[in-house]
Amino acid sequence: MSRDNLIGNTFFFLLSGHGTAGNTLGFLIFLLAVRQDIQSQLQAHLDTQLRDKPADAWTVDDDFMPLYTGYTGSVLKEAMRLYNVVEFIPRRCTTDTAVTDLAGTHYIVPKDTLCLLNFTAAFRHPKVWPARKPDCNDSTGRYHPMLDFDPTRWDMYREKITKPSDVGLRNYFPFGLGGRACMGKTLGSIMMVAVLAAVFKDYSVELVAPPRIREEAVKEGAGEEWVKDRTYEWALRMLVDSVECNLLVELRKELPVRLVPRKPL
């Protein structure tokens, strides 16, 4: 490979990971701002693993793997299951291929058929990924992925997924599968775990009420709990109604959050 090709491929490698990892982290921030209970458990895991160790002393060997195989990694995997930022991947059958759907019906996909693997359908299908809580519906009665956000479901896969390169279950393949799976899944996983650790070790994230809700609270004479509840419901609606796919799945409207320094333990 020539020097120019090497530089070009390196640039593309880093650029491709920028949008995917960035959008994934964005959804993670929103998930944790809404689900304060999970945010608290994430912070507890970071405190246990990292203790008072300064960030410039963290290493992949000593710190990344314990985080990735523990609750922090489970938060990342669950976020990529519910809000995988790649909508689908194309694959062409190189031979006649037998497939069986969830109802047990058998099909033959002819050779040279172009197939689009739908990530969202695969990762949210209730027969494959049943809800872990009795009620994952919002106030309108619709299923909401935010309420189905449960990192503990990954405990059963702890022995199967011991490092990023192991991610590729038949029912969960956020980085793709096979010889054309994402080359950057290890680097991307390290980056995202590092950002989670750097942010949530010292800070908490919370939703910010939009001006409209603040103005309504003044008119109604409502207090902060009313504002908090309305902001929560508004965020839930945003994370369904305003999620669209252009090149990547992303939130198309602003959902303001703020970082707040954590109180000393």
Short mmCIF file of C-alpha atoms in Angstrom, two decimals:
data_model
loop_
_atom_site.label_atom_id
_atom_site.label_comp_id
_atom_site.label_asym_id
_atom_site.label_seq_id
_atom_site.Cartn_x
_atom_site.Cartn_y
_atom_site.Cartn_z
CA MET A 1 0.00 0.00 0.00
CA SER A 2 1.39 3.40 -0.95
CA ARG A 3 1.92 6.16 1.60
CA ASP A 4 -0.99 8.17 0.13
CA ASN A 5 -3.32 5.18 0.33
CA LEU A 6 -2.24 4.52 3.91
CA ILE A 7 -2.90 8.13 4.94
CA GLY A 8 -6.24 8.16 3.11
CA ASN A 9 -7.41 4.93 4.73
CA THR A 10 -6.30 6.13 8.16
CA PHE A 11 -8.22 9.38 7.68
CA PHE A 12 -11.34 7.51 6.55
CA PHE A 13 -10.98 5.06 9.46
CA LEU A 14 -10.97 7.91 12.00
CA LEU A 15 -13.65 9.95 10.21
CA SER A 16 -16.03 6.98 9.99
CA GLY A 17 -15.76 6.44 13.73
CA HIS A 18 -16.36 10.11 14.49
CA GLY A 19 -20.03 10.15 13.47
CA THR A 20 -20.95 6.72 14.77
CA ALA A 21 -19.19 6.99 18.13
CA GLY A 22 -20.29 10.62 18.54
CA ASN A 23 -23.97 9.86 17.91
CA THR A 24 -23.82 6.80 20.16
CA LEU A 25 -22.37 8.92 22.97
CA GLY A 26 -25.08 11.51 22.34
CA PHE A 27 -27.83 8.94 22.82
CA LEU A 28 -25.98 7.59 25.87
CA ILE A 29 -25.97 11.05 27.45
CA PHE A 30 -29.71 11.42 26.79
CA LEU A 31 -30.42 7.92 28.13
CA LEU A 32 -28.54 8.60 31.35
CA ALA A 33 -30.07 12.06 31.77
CA VAL A 34 -33.53 10.48 31.65
CA ARG A 35 -32.65 7.31 33.59
CA GLN A 36 -31.03 8.75 36.70
CA ASP A 37 -31.21 5.35 38.40
CA ILE A 38 -28.89 3.81 35.80
CA GLN A 39 -26.62 6.85 35.88
CA SER A 40 -26.15 6.36 39.64
CA GLN A 41 -25.26 2.69 39.16
CA LEU A 42 -22.79 3.60 36.40
CA GLN A 43 -21.09 6.11 38.69
CA ALA A 44 -20.91 3.53 41.47
CA HIS A 45 -19.17 1.10 39.10
CA LEU A 46 -16.69 3.76 38.00
CA ASP A 47 -15.93 4.67 41.61
CA THR A 48 -15.32 1.01 42.49
CA GLN A 49 -13.05 0.33 39.51
CA LEU A 50 -11.14 3.59 39.21
CA ARG A 51 -11.18 4.80 42.83
CA ASP A 52 -8.96 7.90 43.09
CA LYS A 53 -6.76 7.01 40.13
CA PRO A 54 -6.17 10.12 37.95
CA ALA A 55 -7.38 9.98 34.35
CA ASP A 56 -3.87 10.36 32.91
CA ALA A 57 -2.92 7.12 34.67
CA TRP A 58 -5.75 5.04 33.17
CA THR A 59 -4.63 2.31 30.75
CA VAL A 60 -6.38 -0.05 28.36
CA ASP A 61 -4.96 -3.16 30.03
CA ASP A 62 -5.57 -2.20 33.65
CA ASP A 63 -8.74 -0.11 33.43
CA PHE A 64 -10.60 -0.52 30.14
CA MET A 65 -11.21 -4.25 30.34
CA PRO A 66 -12.65 -4.27 33.90
CA LEU A 67 -14.95 -1.40 32.89
CA TYR A 68 -15.95 -3.01 29.58
CA THR A 69 -16.75 -6.40 31.09
CA GLY A 70 -18.64 -4.81 34.00
CA TYR A 71 -21.59 -2.49 34.38
CA THR A 72 -20.04 0.34 32.34
CA GLY A 73 -19.69 -1.93 29.32
CA SER A 74 -23.24 -3.19 29.83
CA VAL A 75 -24.52 0.40 29.69
CA LEU A 76 -22.71 0.88 26.37
CA LYS A 77 -23.99 -2.40 24.88
CA GLU A 78 -27.57 -1.71 25.93
CA ALA A 79 -27.44 1.80 24.46
CA MET A 80 -26.20 0.41 21.14
CA ARG A 81 -28.98 -2.17 21.21
CA LEU A 82 -31.76 0.38 21.65
CA TYR A 83 -30.29 3.28 19.68
CA ASN A 84 -27.84 1.78 17.22
CA VAL A 85 -26.88 4.70 15.01
CA VAL A 86 -26.52 2.60 11.83
CA GLU A 87 -29.99 1.86 10.46
CA PHE A 88 -29.05 -1.13 8.33
CA ILE A 89 -26.16 -2.78 6.50
CA PRO A 90 -26.29 -4.21 2.98
CA ARG A 91 -25.14 -7.76 2.29
CA ARG A 92 -25.28 -9.69 -0.99
CA CYS A 93 -25.82 -13.45 -0.87
CA THR A 94 -22.90 -15.23 -2.53
CA THR A 95 -24.92 -18.45 -2.73
CA ASP A 96 -28.51 -19.63 -2.29
CA THR A 97 -29.08 -19.16 1.45
CA ALA A 98 -31.59 -20.91 3.72
CA VAL A 99 -33.10 -18.73 6.46
CA THR A 100 -35.77 -19.33 9.09
CA ASP A 101 -37.88 -16.54 10.56
CA LEU A 102 -39.04 -16.29 14.18
CA ALA A 103 -42.29 -18.06 13.32
CA GLY A 104 -40.32 -21.09 12.12
CA THR A 105 -41.05 -20.52 8.43
CA HIS A 106 -38.21 -21.52 6.08
CA TYR A 107 -37.12 -19.51 3.04
CA ILE A 108 -34.47 -19.67 0.37
CA VAL A 109 -32.80 -16.36 -0.48
CA PRO A 110 -31.45 -16.69 -4.03
CA LYS A 111 -27.82 -16.09 -4.88
CA ASP A 112 -26.93 -12.45 -5.68
CA THR A 113 -29.90 -11.10 -3.68
CA LEU A 114 -29.07 -7.79 -2.00
CA CYS A 115 -30.28 -7.93 1.62
CA LEU A 116 -30.62 -5.02 4.04
CA LEU A 117 -30.14 -6.09 7.65
CA ASN A 118 -32.33 -3.88 9.84
CA PHE A 119 -30.55 -3.20 13.14
CA THR A 120 -33.49 -1.68 14.98
CA ALA A 121 -35.85 -4.53 14.09
CA ALA A 122 -33.26 -7.13 15.10
CA PHE A 123 -32.22 -5.44 18.35
CA ARG A 124 -35.69 -4.52 19.63
CA HIS A 125 -37.74 -7.54 18.58
CA PRO A 126 -39.73 -8.54 21.70
CA LYS A 127 -39.38 -12.28 21.03
CA VAL A 128 -35.60 -11.98 20.97
CA TRP A 129 -35.16 -9.14 23.45
CA PRO A 130 -38.15 -9.30 25.83
CA ALA A 131 -38.79 -6.32 28.08
CA ARG A 132 -37.19 -6.76 31.49
CA LYS A 133 -39.74 -4.56 33.25
CA PRO A 134 -43.54 -5.08 33.49
CA ASP A 135 -44.34 -1.79 31.81
CA CYS A 136 -42.13 -0.21 29.15
CA ASN A 137 -44.88 2.02 27.75
CA ASP A 138 -45.00 5.78 28.11
CA SER A 139 -48.01 7.83 29.21
CA THR A 140 -49.59 7.45 25.75
CA GLY A 141 -49.41 3.66 25.93
CA ARG A 142 -46.60 3.31 23.37
CA TYR A 143 -43.57 1.10 23.89
CA HIS A 144 -40.60 3.32 24.70
CA PRO A 145 -37.01 2.08 24.37
CA MET A 146 -35.87 4.47 27.08
CA LEU A 147 -38.04 2.66 29.62
CA ASP A 148 -36.70 -0.70 28.42
CA PHE A 149 -33.10 0.42 29.01
CA ASP A 150 -31.71 -2.33 31.27
CA PRO A 151 -27.94 -2.92 31.32
CA THR A 152 -28.32 -5.95 33.61
CA ARG A 153 -29.65 -8.01 30.69
CA TRP A 154 -26.01 -8.27 29.56
CA ASP A 155 -24.98 -10.20 32.67
CA MET A 156 -25.92 -13.45 30.89
CA TYR A 157 -23.50 -12.64 28.05
CA ARG A 158 -20.53 -11.80 30.27
CA GLU A 159 -18.67 -14.99 29.41
CA LYS A 160 -19.45 -14.69 25.67
CA ILE A 161 -18.38 -11.06 25.31
CA THR A 162 -15.09 -10.58 27.11
CA LYS A 163 -13.65 -7.99 24.70
CA PRO A 164 -14.97 -5.74 21.90
CA SER A 165 -13.92 -8.17 19.16
CA ASP A 166 -16.35 -10.73 20.65
CA VAL A 167 -19.37 -8.53 19.90
CA GLY A 168 -21.22 -10.36 17.15
CA LEU A 169 -24.01 -12.51 18.53
CA ARG A 170 -26.57 -13.82 16.04
CA ASN A 171 -29.13 -11.46 17.59
CA TYR A 172 -26.81 -8.51 18.29
CA PHE A 173 -24.26 -7.19 15.81
CA PRO A 174 -23.93 -3.40 16.21
CA PHE A 175 -20.59 -3.46 14.38
CA GLY A 176 -21.72 -5.88 11.68
CA LEU A 177 -20.68 -9.51 11.23
CA GLY A 178 -18.20 -11.53 9.27
CA GLY A 179 -15.21 -10.47 7.25
CA ARG A 180 -16.68 -7.03 6.57
CA ALA A 181 -17.50 -6.19 10.18
CA CYS A 182 -16.41 -2.77 11.41
CA MET A 183 -12.60 -2.61 11.65
CA GLY A 184 -12.84 0.04 14.34
CA LYS A 185 -15.06 -1.71 16.88
CA THR A 186 -12.26 -2.16 19.40
CA LEU A 187 -11.02 1.43 19.02
CA GLY A 188 -14.60 2.76 19.10
CA SER A 189 -15.43 0.78 22.23
CA ILE A 190 -12.30 2.02 24.00
CA MET A 191 -13.12 5.62 23.05
CA MET A 192 -16.73 5.42 24.24
CA VAL A 193 -15.90 3.73 27.53
CA ALA A 194 -13.16 6.32 28.10
CA VAL A 195 -15.62 9.19 27.54
CA LEU A 196 -18.17 7.63 29.89
CA ALA A 197 -15.47 7.24 32.55
CA ALA A 198 -14.05 10.74 32.07
CA VAL A 199 -17.46 12.42 32.26
CA PHE A 200 -19.39 10.43 34.84
CA LYS A 201 -16.51 9.90 37.27
CA ASP A 202 -16.70 13.59 38.18
CA TYR A 203 -20.01 14.83 36.79
CA SER A 204 -23.68 13.98 36.58
CA VAL A 205 -25.94 14.87 33.66
CA GLU A 206 -29.52 16.09 33.96
CA LEU A 207 -32.28 17.35 31.71
CA VAL A 208 -32.85 21.08 31.29
CA ALA A 209 -36.46 22.27 31.14
CA PRO A 210 -37.20 24.16 27.88
CA PRO A 211 -38.51 27.75 28.16
CA ARG A 212 -42.00 26.62 27.12
CA ILE A 213 -42.35 24.38 30.17
CA ARG A 214 -40.92 27.07 32.46
CA GLU A 215 -43.45 29.60 31.12
CA GLU A 216 -46.28 27.13 31.58
CA ALA A 217 -45.18 26.49 35.16
CA VAL A 218 -45.34 30.22 35.93
CA LYS A 219 -48.88 30.44 34.49
CA GLU A 220 -50.02 27.39 36.46
CA GLY A 221 -48.20 28.38 39.64
CA ALA A 222 -46.49 24.98 39.58
CA GLY A 223 -43.33 24.04 41.44
CA GLU A 224 -40.06 22.34 40.49
CA GLU A 225 -41.44 18.80 40.76
CA TRP A 226 -44.11 19.68 38.18
CA VAL A 227 -41.41 21.13 35.92
CA LYS A 228 -39.26 18.02 36.35
CA ASP A 229 -42.15 15.67 35.51
CA ARG A 230 -43.15 17.67 32.41
CA THR A 231 -39.53 17.83 31.24
CA TYR A 232 -39.22 14.06 31.67
CA GLU A 233 -42.34 13.42 29.55
CA TRP A 234 -41.15 15.91 26.93
CA ALA A 235 -37.76 14.18 26.70
CA LEU A 236 -39.42 10.78 26.27
CA ARG A 237 -41.49 12.11 23.36
CA MET A 238 -38.43 13.71 21.77
CA LEU A 239 -36.48 10.45 21.90
CA VAL A 240 -39.09 8.74 19.74
CA ASP A 241 -40.75 11.41 17.60
CA SER A 242 -37.57 13.36 16.74
CA VAL A 243 -35.25 10.43 16.02
CA GLU A 244 -34.64 10.14 12.28
CA CYS A 245 -32.16 8.58 9.91
CA ASN A 246 -30.24 10.49 7.28
CA LEU A 247 -26.83 8.91 6.94
CA LEU A 248 -26.97 7.83 10.59
CA VAL A 249 -29.75 7.54 13.15
CA GLU A 250 -29.74 10.74 15.17
CA LEU A 251 -31.84 13.13 17.21
CA ARG A 252 -32.92 15.87 14.82
CA LYS A 253 -33.96 18.45 17.43
CA GLU A 254 -32.18 19.89 20.45
CA LEU A 255 -32.64 18.16 23.78
CA PRO A 256 -30.77 20.31 26.30
CA VAL A 257 -28.88 18.71 29.17
CA ARG A 258 -26.32 20.06 31.62
CA LEU A 259 -23.32 18.65 33.45
CA VAL A 260 -23.32 19.10 37.21
CA PRO A 261 -20.25 18.38 39.37
CA ARG A 262 -20.82 15.32 41.55
CA LYS A 263 -20.97 15.80 45.28
CA PRO A 264 -18.01 14.32 47.16
CA LEU A 265 -18.65 10.78 48.41
#
